Short mmCIF file of N, CA and C in Angstrom, two decimals:
data_model
loop_
_atom_site.label_atom_id
_atom_site.label_comp_id
_atom_site.label_asym_id
_atom_site.label_seq_id
_atom_site.Cartn_x
_atom_site.Cartn_y
_atom_site.Cartn_z
N MET A 8 168.86 -96.87 27.13
CA MET A 8 168.55 -98.28 27.23
C MET A 8 167.61 -98.70 26.13
N GLY A 9 166.84 -97.83 25.56
CA GLY A 9 165.95 -98.18 24.45
C GLY A 9 164.59 -98.67 24.91
N ALA A 10 164.28 -98.58 26.21
CA ALA A 10 163.02 -99.09 26.70
C ALA A 10 161.85 -98.21 26.29
N ASP A 11 162.12 -96.99 25.85
CA ASP A 11 161.03 -96.09 25.49
C ASP A 11 160.64 -96.21 24.03
N VAL A 12 161.26 -97.14 23.30
CA VAL A 12 160.92 -97.37 21.90
C VAL A 12 160.63 -98.84 21.73
N HIS A 13 159.58 -99.17 20.99
CA HIS A 13 159.28 -100.57 20.73
C HIS A 13 158.82 -100.74 19.30
N GLU A 14 158.74 -102.01 18.91
CA GLU A 14 158.28 -102.34 17.57
C GLU A 14 156.81 -102.68 17.62
N ASP A 15 156.05 -102.18 16.67
CA ASP A 15 154.65 -102.58 16.63
C ASP A 15 154.54 -103.91 15.88
N GLY A 16 153.38 -104.43 15.71
CA GLY A 16 153.19 -105.71 15.06
C GLY A 16 153.63 -105.75 13.61
N ASN A 17 153.84 -104.60 12.99
CA ASN A 17 154.24 -104.54 11.59
C ASN A 17 155.73 -104.25 11.43
N GLY A 18 156.49 -104.32 12.51
CA GLY A 18 157.92 -104.09 12.44
C GLY A 18 158.32 -102.63 12.46
N GLU A 19 157.36 -101.72 12.69
CA GLU A 19 157.67 -100.29 12.74
C GLU A 19 157.99 -99.90 14.17
N ARG A 20 159.02 -99.08 14.33
CA ARG A 20 159.42 -98.63 15.65
C ARG A 20 158.66 -97.34 15.98
N ARG A 21 158.11 -97.31 17.20
CA ARG A 21 157.36 -96.16 17.63
C ARG A 21 157.74 -95.81 19.06
N SER A 22 157.56 -94.59 19.42
CA SER A 22 157.87 -94.16 20.79
C SER A 22 156.74 -94.61 21.72
N ALA A 23 157.12 -95.15 22.88
CA ALA A 23 156.14 -95.61 23.85
C ALA A 23 155.32 -94.43 24.39
N GLU A 24 155.97 -93.27 24.52
CA GLU A 24 155.26 -92.09 25.01
C GLU A 24 154.15 -91.70 24.03
N ARG A 25 154.45 -91.71 22.72
CA ARG A 25 153.45 -91.37 21.72
C ARG A 25 152.32 -92.38 21.77
N ASP A 26 152.68 -93.68 21.93
CA ASP A 26 151.64 -94.71 22.01
C ASP A 26 150.74 -94.50 23.22
N ALA A 27 151.35 -94.16 24.36
CA ALA A 27 150.56 -93.99 25.58
C ALA A 27 149.61 -92.81 25.43
N ASN A 28 150.08 -91.75 24.79
CA ASN A 28 149.24 -90.58 24.61
C ASN A 28 148.16 -90.77 23.57
N SER A 29 148.42 -91.64 22.58
CA SER A 29 147.45 -91.81 21.51
C SER A 29 146.56 -93.03 21.70
N ALA A 30 146.82 -93.82 22.76
CA ALA A 30 146.01 -95.02 22.97
C ALA A 30 144.58 -94.62 23.31
N VAL A 31 143.64 -95.27 22.66
CA VAL A 31 142.24 -95.03 22.95
C VAL A 31 141.81 -96.13 23.91
N ALA A 32 141.57 -95.75 25.13
CA ALA A 32 141.24 -96.72 26.16
C ALA A 32 139.75 -96.66 26.48
N PRO A 33 139.15 -97.83 26.66
CA PRO A 33 137.76 -97.83 27.13
C PRO A 33 137.71 -97.15 28.49
N THR A 34 136.56 -96.64 28.84
CA THR A 34 136.39 -95.95 30.11
C THR A 34 136.80 -96.87 31.26
N GLY A 35 137.61 -96.33 32.16
CA GLY A 35 138.01 -97.08 33.34
C GLY A 35 139.23 -97.97 33.15
N VAL A 36 139.82 -98.00 31.95
CA VAL A 36 140.99 -98.84 31.72
C VAL A 36 142.23 -97.99 31.84
N ASP A 37 143.19 -98.46 32.62
CA ASP A 37 144.43 -97.73 32.80
C ASP A 37 145.32 -97.88 31.58
N HIS A 38 145.91 -96.77 31.14
CA HIS A 38 146.83 -96.79 30.00
C HIS A 38 148.03 -97.69 30.28
N GLU A 39 148.44 -97.73 31.56
CA GLU A 39 149.59 -98.56 31.91
C GLU A 39 149.32 -100.03 31.63
N PHE A 40 148.10 -100.48 31.88
CA PHE A 40 147.78 -101.89 31.65
C PHE A 40 147.60 -102.19 30.17
N LEU A 41 147.13 -101.19 29.41
CA LEU A 41 147.07 -101.38 27.95
C LEU A 41 148.48 -101.46 27.37
N ALA A 42 149.38 -100.62 27.87
CA ALA A 42 150.77 -100.66 27.42
C ALA A 42 151.41 -102.00 27.81
N LEU A 43 151.11 -102.47 29.01
CA LEU A 43 151.63 -103.77 29.45
C LEU A 43 151.13 -104.89 28.55
N GLU A 44 149.84 -104.87 28.24
CA GLU A 44 149.28 -105.90 27.36
C GLU A 44 149.97 -105.89 26.00
N ARG A 45 150.14 -104.71 25.44
CA ARG A 45 150.77 -104.58 24.13
C ARG A 45 152.21 -105.12 24.16
N GLU A 46 152.98 -104.72 25.15
CA GLU A 46 154.37 -105.14 25.23
C GLU A 46 154.49 -106.63 25.52
N LEU A 47 153.61 -107.17 26.36
CA LEU A 47 153.64 -108.61 26.62
C LEU A 47 153.25 -109.40 25.37
N THR A 48 152.33 -108.89 24.60
CA THR A 48 151.94 -109.57 23.35
C THR A 48 153.12 -109.67 22.40
N VAL A 49 153.84 -108.58 22.23
CA VAL A 49 155.03 -108.59 21.38
C VAL A 49 156.08 -109.54 21.96
N PHE A 50 156.30 -109.44 23.26
CA PHE A 50 157.29 -110.29 23.93
C PHE A 50 156.95 -111.77 23.78
N LEU A 51 155.70 -112.12 24.02
CA LEU A 51 155.30 -113.54 23.93
C LEU A 51 155.39 -114.06 22.50
N ARG A 52 155.04 -113.24 21.53
CA ARG A 52 155.16 -113.66 20.13
C ARG A 52 156.63 -113.97 19.81
N ARG A 53 157.51 -113.09 20.25
CA ARG A 53 158.94 -113.31 20.01
C ARG A 53 159.45 -114.52 20.80
N ALA A 54 158.95 -114.71 22.01
CA ALA A 54 159.38 -115.85 22.83
C ALA A 54 158.97 -117.16 22.17
N ARG A 55 157.76 -117.22 21.61
CA ARG A 55 157.32 -118.44 20.91
C ARG A 55 158.22 -118.73 19.72
N ALA A 56 158.53 -117.70 18.96
CA ALA A 56 159.42 -117.88 17.81
C ALA A 56 160.80 -118.32 18.26
N SER A 57 161.28 -117.73 19.33
CA SER A 57 162.60 -118.09 19.86
C SER A 57 162.62 -119.53 20.36
N SER A 58 161.55 -119.96 21.04
CA SER A 58 161.48 -121.34 21.52
C SER A 58 161.50 -122.31 20.35
N GLY A 59 160.84 -121.95 19.26
CA GLY A 59 160.88 -122.80 18.07
C GLY A 59 162.28 -122.91 17.51
N GLU A 60 162.98 -121.79 17.46
CA GLU A 60 164.37 -121.81 16.97
C GLU A 60 165.25 -122.65 17.88
N MET A 61 165.10 -122.47 19.19
CA MET A 61 165.91 -123.22 20.15
C MET A 61 165.62 -124.71 20.04
N ALA A 62 164.35 -125.06 19.92
CA ALA A 62 163.99 -126.47 19.79
C ALA A 62 164.63 -127.08 18.55
N ARG A 63 164.59 -126.37 17.43
CA ARG A 63 165.19 -126.89 16.20
C ARG A 63 166.71 -127.00 16.31
N GLU A 64 167.31 -126.14 17.13
CA GLU A 64 168.76 -126.25 17.33
C GLU A 64 169.11 -127.48 18.14
N VAL A 65 168.24 -127.87 19.07
CA VAL A 65 168.47 -129.10 19.82
C VAL A 65 168.34 -130.28 18.88
N HIS A 66 167.25 -130.28 18.07
CA HIS A 66 167.02 -131.33 17.07
C HIS A 66 165.98 -130.81 16.08
N PRO A 67 166.19 -131.04 14.79
CA PRO A 67 165.24 -130.51 13.79
C PRO A 67 163.80 -131.00 13.97
N ASP A 68 163.61 -132.16 14.58
CA ASP A 68 162.26 -132.71 14.76
C ASP A 68 161.64 -132.37 16.11
N LEU A 69 162.33 -131.60 16.92
CA LEU A 69 161.83 -131.28 18.25
C LEU A 69 160.78 -130.18 18.17
N GLU A 70 159.64 -130.41 18.79
CA GLU A 70 158.57 -129.41 18.82
C GLU A 70 158.95 -128.28 19.78
N PRO A 71 158.53 -127.05 19.47
CA PRO A 71 158.85 -125.92 20.37
C PRO A 71 158.40 -126.14 21.81
N ALA A 72 157.23 -126.74 22.00
CA ALA A 72 156.73 -126.97 23.37
C ALA A 72 157.63 -127.93 24.13
N ALA A 73 158.29 -128.83 23.43
CA ALA A 73 159.15 -129.80 24.09
C ALA A 73 160.39 -129.15 24.70
N TYR A 74 160.81 -128.01 24.16
CA TYR A 74 161.96 -127.32 24.73
C TYR A 74 161.68 -126.96 26.19
N GLY A 75 160.47 -126.52 26.48
CA GLY A 75 160.10 -126.19 27.86
C GLY A 75 160.17 -127.40 28.78
N LEU A 76 159.85 -128.57 28.26
CA LEU A 76 159.97 -129.79 29.06
C LEU A 76 161.43 -130.08 29.39
N LEU A 77 162.30 -129.87 28.42
CA LEU A 77 163.73 -130.08 28.66
C LEU A 77 164.24 -129.11 29.72
N VAL A 78 163.78 -127.85 29.65
CA VAL A 78 164.16 -126.85 30.66
C VAL A 78 163.74 -127.34 32.04
N ARG A 79 162.49 -127.76 32.16
CA ARG A 79 161.96 -128.19 33.47
C ARG A 79 162.72 -129.40 34.01
N LEU A 80 162.98 -130.38 33.15
CA LEU A 80 163.69 -131.58 33.59
C LEU A 80 165.13 -131.27 33.98
N GLU A 81 165.75 -130.35 33.26
CA GLU A 81 167.13 -129.98 33.58
C GLU A 81 167.18 -129.26 34.92
N GLU A 82 166.22 -128.40 35.18
CA GLU A 82 166.21 -127.61 36.41
C GLU A 82 165.74 -128.41 37.63
N CYS A 83 164.78 -129.31 37.45
CA CYS A 83 164.15 -129.97 38.59
C CYS A 83 164.48 -131.45 38.72
N GLY A 84 165.09 -132.03 37.72
CA GLY A 84 165.38 -133.46 37.78
C GLY A 84 164.17 -134.29 37.38
N ALA A 85 164.25 -135.56 37.66
CA ALA A 85 163.21 -136.52 37.26
C ALA A 85 161.86 -136.15 37.85
N GLN A 86 160.83 -136.28 37.01
CA GLN A 86 159.46 -135.97 37.42
C GLN A 86 158.49 -136.93 36.75
N ARG A 87 157.33 -137.05 37.35
CA ARG A 87 156.25 -137.82 36.74
C ARG A 87 155.66 -137.00 35.59
N ALA A 88 155.10 -137.71 34.63
CA ALA A 88 154.47 -137.06 33.48
C ALA A 88 153.32 -136.16 33.93
N THR A 89 152.58 -136.58 34.95
CA THR A 89 151.47 -135.76 35.43
C THR A 89 151.96 -134.44 36.03
N GLU A 90 153.13 -134.47 36.70
CA GLU A 90 153.71 -133.23 37.24
C GLU A 90 154.13 -132.30 36.11
N LEU A 91 154.73 -132.87 35.08
CA LEU A 91 155.16 -132.07 33.93
C LEU A 91 153.95 -131.46 33.22
N ALA A 92 152.91 -132.27 33.05
CA ALA A 92 151.70 -131.78 32.38
C ALA A 92 151.08 -130.63 33.16
N ALA A 93 151.02 -130.75 34.48
CA ALA A 93 150.46 -129.69 35.30
C ALA A 93 151.31 -128.43 35.21
N TYR A 94 152.63 -128.58 35.23
CA TYR A 94 153.51 -127.41 35.18
C TYR A 94 153.39 -126.69 33.84
N ILE A 95 153.41 -127.45 32.74
CA ILE A 95 153.36 -126.87 31.40
C ILE A 95 151.94 -126.39 31.08
N GLY A 96 150.93 -127.04 31.66
CA GLY A 96 149.55 -126.65 31.43
C GLY A 96 148.92 -127.34 30.25
N VAL A 97 149.24 -128.63 30.08
CA VAL A 97 148.65 -129.42 29.00
C VAL A 97 148.02 -130.68 29.60
N GLY A 98 147.22 -131.36 28.79
CA GLY A 98 146.58 -132.59 29.22
C GLY A 98 147.52 -133.78 29.17
N LYS A 99 147.06 -134.88 29.76
CA LYS A 99 147.88 -136.10 29.81
C LYS A 99 148.20 -136.63 28.42
N ALA A 100 147.25 -136.57 27.51
CA ALA A 100 147.47 -137.11 26.16
C ALA A 100 148.54 -136.30 25.43
N THR A 101 148.47 -134.98 25.54
CA THR A 101 149.47 -134.12 24.91
C THR A 101 150.84 -134.38 25.51
N MET A 102 150.90 -134.48 26.84
CA MET A 102 152.17 -134.73 27.51
C MET A 102 152.73 -136.08 27.10
N SER A 103 151.89 -137.07 27.02
CA SER A 103 152.34 -138.41 26.64
C SER A 103 152.95 -138.39 25.23
N ARG A 104 152.30 -137.67 24.31
CA ARG A 104 152.80 -137.58 22.94
C ARG A 104 154.14 -136.86 22.90
N GLN A 105 154.26 -135.76 23.63
CA GLN A 105 155.51 -135.01 23.64
C GLN A 105 156.65 -135.82 24.27
N LEU A 106 156.35 -136.53 25.35
CA LEU A 106 157.38 -137.34 25.99
C LEU A 106 157.80 -138.51 25.11
N ARG A 107 156.84 -139.09 24.41
CA ARG A 107 157.17 -140.20 23.50
C ARG A 107 158.12 -139.70 22.41
N ALA A 108 157.85 -138.52 21.87
CA ALA A 108 158.74 -137.95 20.85
C ALA A 108 160.13 -137.69 21.41
N LEU A 109 160.21 -137.15 22.62
CA LEU A 109 161.51 -136.89 23.25
C LEU A 109 162.25 -138.20 23.54
N GLU A 110 161.51 -139.21 23.90
CA GLU A 110 162.12 -140.52 24.17
C GLU A 110 162.66 -141.13 22.88
N GLU A 111 161.89 -141.02 21.80
CA GLU A 111 162.34 -141.55 20.50
C GLU A 111 163.59 -140.84 20.00
N LEU A 112 163.73 -139.55 20.33
CA LEU A 112 164.91 -138.78 19.94
C LEU A 112 166.10 -139.05 20.86
N GLY A 113 165.86 -139.76 21.94
CA GLY A 113 166.94 -140.09 22.87
C GLY A 113 167.24 -139.02 23.90
N PHE A 114 166.31 -138.09 24.11
CA PHE A 114 166.54 -136.99 25.05
C PHE A 114 166.05 -137.28 26.46
N VAL A 115 165.05 -138.14 26.60
CA VAL A 115 164.55 -138.50 27.93
C VAL A 115 164.44 -140.01 28.04
N ALA A 116 164.42 -140.46 29.28
CA ALA A 116 164.23 -141.89 29.58
C ALA A 116 163.21 -142.00 30.70
N ARG A 117 162.54 -143.14 30.72
CA ARG A 117 161.56 -143.42 31.78
C ARG A 117 162.14 -144.48 32.70
N GLU A 118 161.86 -144.31 34.00
CA GLU A 118 162.26 -145.33 34.97
C GLU A 118 161.16 -145.44 36.01
N PRO A 119 160.98 -146.61 36.60
CA PRO A 119 159.92 -146.76 37.60
C PRO A 119 160.14 -145.80 38.78
N ASP A 120 159.05 -145.25 39.27
CA ASP A 120 159.11 -144.36 40.43
C ASP A 120 159.26 -145.23 41.67
N PRO A 121 160.35 -145.07 42.42
CA PRO A 121 160.55 -145.91 43.61
C PRO A 121 159.46 -145.71 44.66
N ALA A 122 158.81 -144.54 44.65
CA ALA A 122 157.74 -144.27 45.62
C ALA A 122 156.42 -144.93 45.21
N ASP A 123 156.27 -145.28 43.94
CA ASP A 123 155.03 -145.87 43.42
C ASP A 123 155.37 -146.67 42.18
N GLY A 124 155.45 -147.96 42.30
CA GLY A 124 155.85 -148.84 41.20
C GLY A 124 154.95 -148.76 39.98
N ARG A 125 153.76 -148.21 40.12
CA ARG A 125 152.85 -148.09 38.97
C ARG A 125 153.17 -146.86 38.13
N ALA A 126 153.89 -145.92 38.71
CA ALA A 126 154.19 -144.65 38.02
C ALA A 126 155.62 -144.67 37.47
N TRP A 127 155.86 -143.75 36.55
CA TRP A 127 157.19 -143.62 35.93
C TRP A 127 157.74 -142.23 36.16
N LEU A 128 159.05 -142.16 36.28
CA LEU A 128 159.73 -140.87 36.36
C LEU A 128 160.42 -140.62 35.03
N ILE A 129 160.33 -139.40 34.57
CA ILE A 129 160.96 -138.99 33.32
C ILE A 129 162.20 -138.18 33.69
N SER A 130 163.31 -138.48 33.04
CA SER A 130 164.54 -137.71 33.29
C SER A 130 165.29 -137.53 31.98
N LEU A 131 166.17 -136.54 31.98
CA LEU A 131 167.01 -136.30 30.81
C LEU A 131 168.06 -137.41 30.69
N THR A 132 168.34 -137.81 29.47
CA THR A 132 169.45 -138.72 29.23
C THR A 132 170.73 -137.88 29.15
N GLU A 133 171.86 -138.53 29.11
CA GLU A 133 173.12 -137.79 28.96
C GLU A 133 173.11 -137.00 27.64
N ARG A 134 172.62 -137.63 26.58
CA ARG A 134 172.53 -136.94 25.29
C ARG A 134 171.60 -135.73 25.40
N GLY A 135 170.44 -135.92 26.00
CA GLY A 135 169.49 -134.83 26.17
C GLY A 135 170.09 -133.69 26.96
N ARG A 136 170.80 -134.02 28.04
CA ARG A 136 171.41 -132.99 28.88
C ARG A 136 172.50 -132.23 28.11
N ALA A 137 173.33 -132.96 27.37
CA ALA A 137 174.43 -132.33 26.63
C ALA A 137 173.91 -131.43 25.52
N ASP A 138 172.96 -131.93 24.72
CA ASP A 138 172.42 -131.13 23.61
C ASP A 138 171.67 -129.91 24.14
N PHE A 139 170.89 -130.13 25.18
CA PHE A 139 170.13 -129.03 25.77
C PHE A 139 171.07 -127.98 26.34
N SER A 140 172.10 -128.38 27.07
CA SER A 140 173.04 -127.43 27.67
C SER A 140 173.71 -126.56 26.61
N GLN A 141 174.06 -127.16 25.51
CA GLN A 141 174.71 -126.41 24.43
C GLN A 141 173.78 -125.33 23.88
N VAL A 142 172.53 -125.69 23.65
CA VAL A 142 171.57 -124.72 23.10
C VAL A 142 171.20 -123.68 24.15
N ARG A 143 171.10 -124.09 25.40
CA ARG A 143 170.77 -123.13 26.46
C ARG A 143 171.87 -122.08 26.60
N GLU A 144 173.11 -122.51 26.47
CA GLU A 144 174.22 -121.55 26.55
C GLU A 144 174.15 -120.58 25.37
N ALA A 145 173.80 -121.08 24.19
CA ALA A 145 173.66 -120.19 23.02
C ALA A 145 172.53 -119.19 23.27
N ARG A 146 171.45 -119.62 23.89
CA ARG A 146 170.32 -118.73 24.19
C ARG A 146 170.75 -117.66 25.19
N ARG A 147 171.49 -118.08 26.22
CA ARG A 147 171.97 -117.13 27.22
C ARG A 147 172.86 -116.08 26.57
N MET A 148 173.71 -116.50 25.66
CA MET A 148 174.60 -115.56 24.97
C MET A 148 173.80 -114.60 24.09
N ARG A 149 172.70 -115.08 23.53
CA ARG A 149 171.82 -114.20 22.74
C ARG A 149 171.25 -113.10 23.63
N TYR A 150 170.82 -113.47 24.85
CA TYR A 150 170.31 -112.47 25.79
C TYR A 150 171.41 -111.48 26.16
N VAL A 151 172.61 -111.98 26.37
CA VAL A 151 173.74 -111.09 26.72
C VAL A 151 173.94 -110.06 25.61
N ARG A 152 173.90 -110.51 24.35
CA ARG A 152 174.07 -109.58 23.22
C ARG A 152 172.91 -108.60 23.13
N GLN A 153 171.68 -109.10 23.26
CA GLN A 153 170.50 -108.24 23.13
C GLN A 153 170.45 -107.18 24.22
N LEU A 154 170.95 -107.49 25.41
CA LEU A 154 170.86 -106.57 26.53
C LEU A 154 172.22 -105.97 26.88
N ALA A 155 173.12 -105.96 25.92
CA ALA A 155 174.48 -105.45 26.16
C ALA A 155 174.48 -104.00 26.62
N GLY A 156 173.52 -103.21 26.17
CA GLY A 156 173.44 -101.80 26.55
C GLY A 156 172.77 -101.57 27.89
N TRP A 157 172.26 -102.61 28.50
CA TRP A 157 171.58 -102.47 29.77
C TRP A 157 172.58 -102.58 30.92
N ASP A 158 172.30 -101.88 31.99
CA ASP A 158 173.05 -102.04 33.22
C ASP A 158 172.67 -103.39 33.84
N ARG A 159 173.60 -104.04 34.51
CA ARG A 159 173.32 -105.35 35.12
C ARG A 159 172.19 -105.25 36.15
N LEU A 160 172.09 -104.14 36.83
CA LEU A 160 171.00 -103.96 37.80
C LEU A 160 169.64 -103.93 37.09
N GLU A 161 169.60 -103.36 35.88
CA GLU A 161 168.35 -103.36 35.10
C GLU A 161 167.98 -104.79 34.69
N VAL A 162 168.98 -105.56 34.29
CA VAL A 162 168.73 -106.96 33.91
C VAL A 162 168.21 -107.72 35.13
N ALA A 163 168.84 -107.51 36.28
CA ALA A 163 168.40 -108.17 37.52
C ALA A 163 166.98 -107.76 37.88
N GLU A 164 166.67 -106.48 37.70
CA GLU A 164 165.31 -105.99 38.00
C GLU A 164 164.29 -106.60 37.04
N LEU A 165 164.63 -106.69 35.78
CA LEU A 165 163.74 -107.33 34.82
C LEU A 165 163.48 -108.78 35.22
N ALA A 166 164.54 -109.50 35.56
CA ALA A 166 164.39 -110.90 35.99
C ALA A 166 163.50 -110.99 37.23
N ARG A 167 163.71 -110.09 38.18
CA ARG A 167 162.90 -110.09 39.40
C ARG A 167 161.43 -109.83 39.10
N LEU A 168 161.16 -108.85 38.24
CA LEU A 168 159.77 -108.52 37.90
C LEU A 168 159.11 -109.65 37.12
N LEU A 169 159.83 -110.27 36.20
CA LEU A 169 159.26 -111.40 35.47
C LEU A 169 158.99 -112.57 36.40
N HIS A 170 159.89 -112.81 37.35
CA HIS A 170 159.67 -113.86 38.35
C HIS A 170 158.41 -113.57 39.15
N GLN A 171 158.25 -112.31 39.56
CA GLN A 171 157.06 -111.91 40.31
C GLN A 171 155.80 -112.13 39.48
N LEU A 172 155.85 -111.78 38.20
CA LEU A 172 154.70 -112.00 37.32
C LEU A 172 154.39 -113.49 37.18
N ASN A 173 155.43 -114.29 36.97
CA ASN A 173 155.23 -115.73 36.81
C ASN A 173 154.73 -116.37 38.09
N ALA A 174 155.27 -115.97 39.22
CA ALA A 174 154.84 -116.54 40.51
C ALA A 174 153.37 -116.21 40.77
N GLY A 175 152.95 -115.02 40.39
CA GLY A 175 151.55 -114.64 40.58
C GLY A 175 150.60 -115.42 39.69
N ALA A 176 151.10 -115.97 38.60
CA ALA A 176 150.26 -116.71 37.65
C ALA A 176 150.12 -118.18 38.04
N GLU A 177 150.96 -118.64 38.96
CA GLU A 177 150.90 -120.08 39.35
C GLU A 177 149.83 -120.36 40.34
#
């Protein structure tokens, strides 16, 4: 499966066993958690780069962070800007700027919230949904290619563990 080999920050491939044995850990720190930190750092760096690529595939002017907003709106439907800001973990001003950019690109629209006429609901437009779906399918196919050597049960287990990690962070 290749899980015992990873790339270091300089693009060099090294054995995870050698890394675990050679890691210098402060007293009381588990090697497993140092290995987890290292692998998550590499994973997150690649995920940020991938989100940037995906955002540019949706539209050249789309910011990488906005791709996550499109994901959330596609999965959950219309939401208030404050709900989106809380989910993404940004302030109201940042969320307002990102939504304005998405609105100018024609990917989202605002409509009055029927539950509170002072608030607005943000939703994907047909264009936003179509463009996003196309790029999301391309991303899914990239995962299929990258994990082609994995057993489907391993992929399911990875998804389950990542879900558990994400749920614990909320």
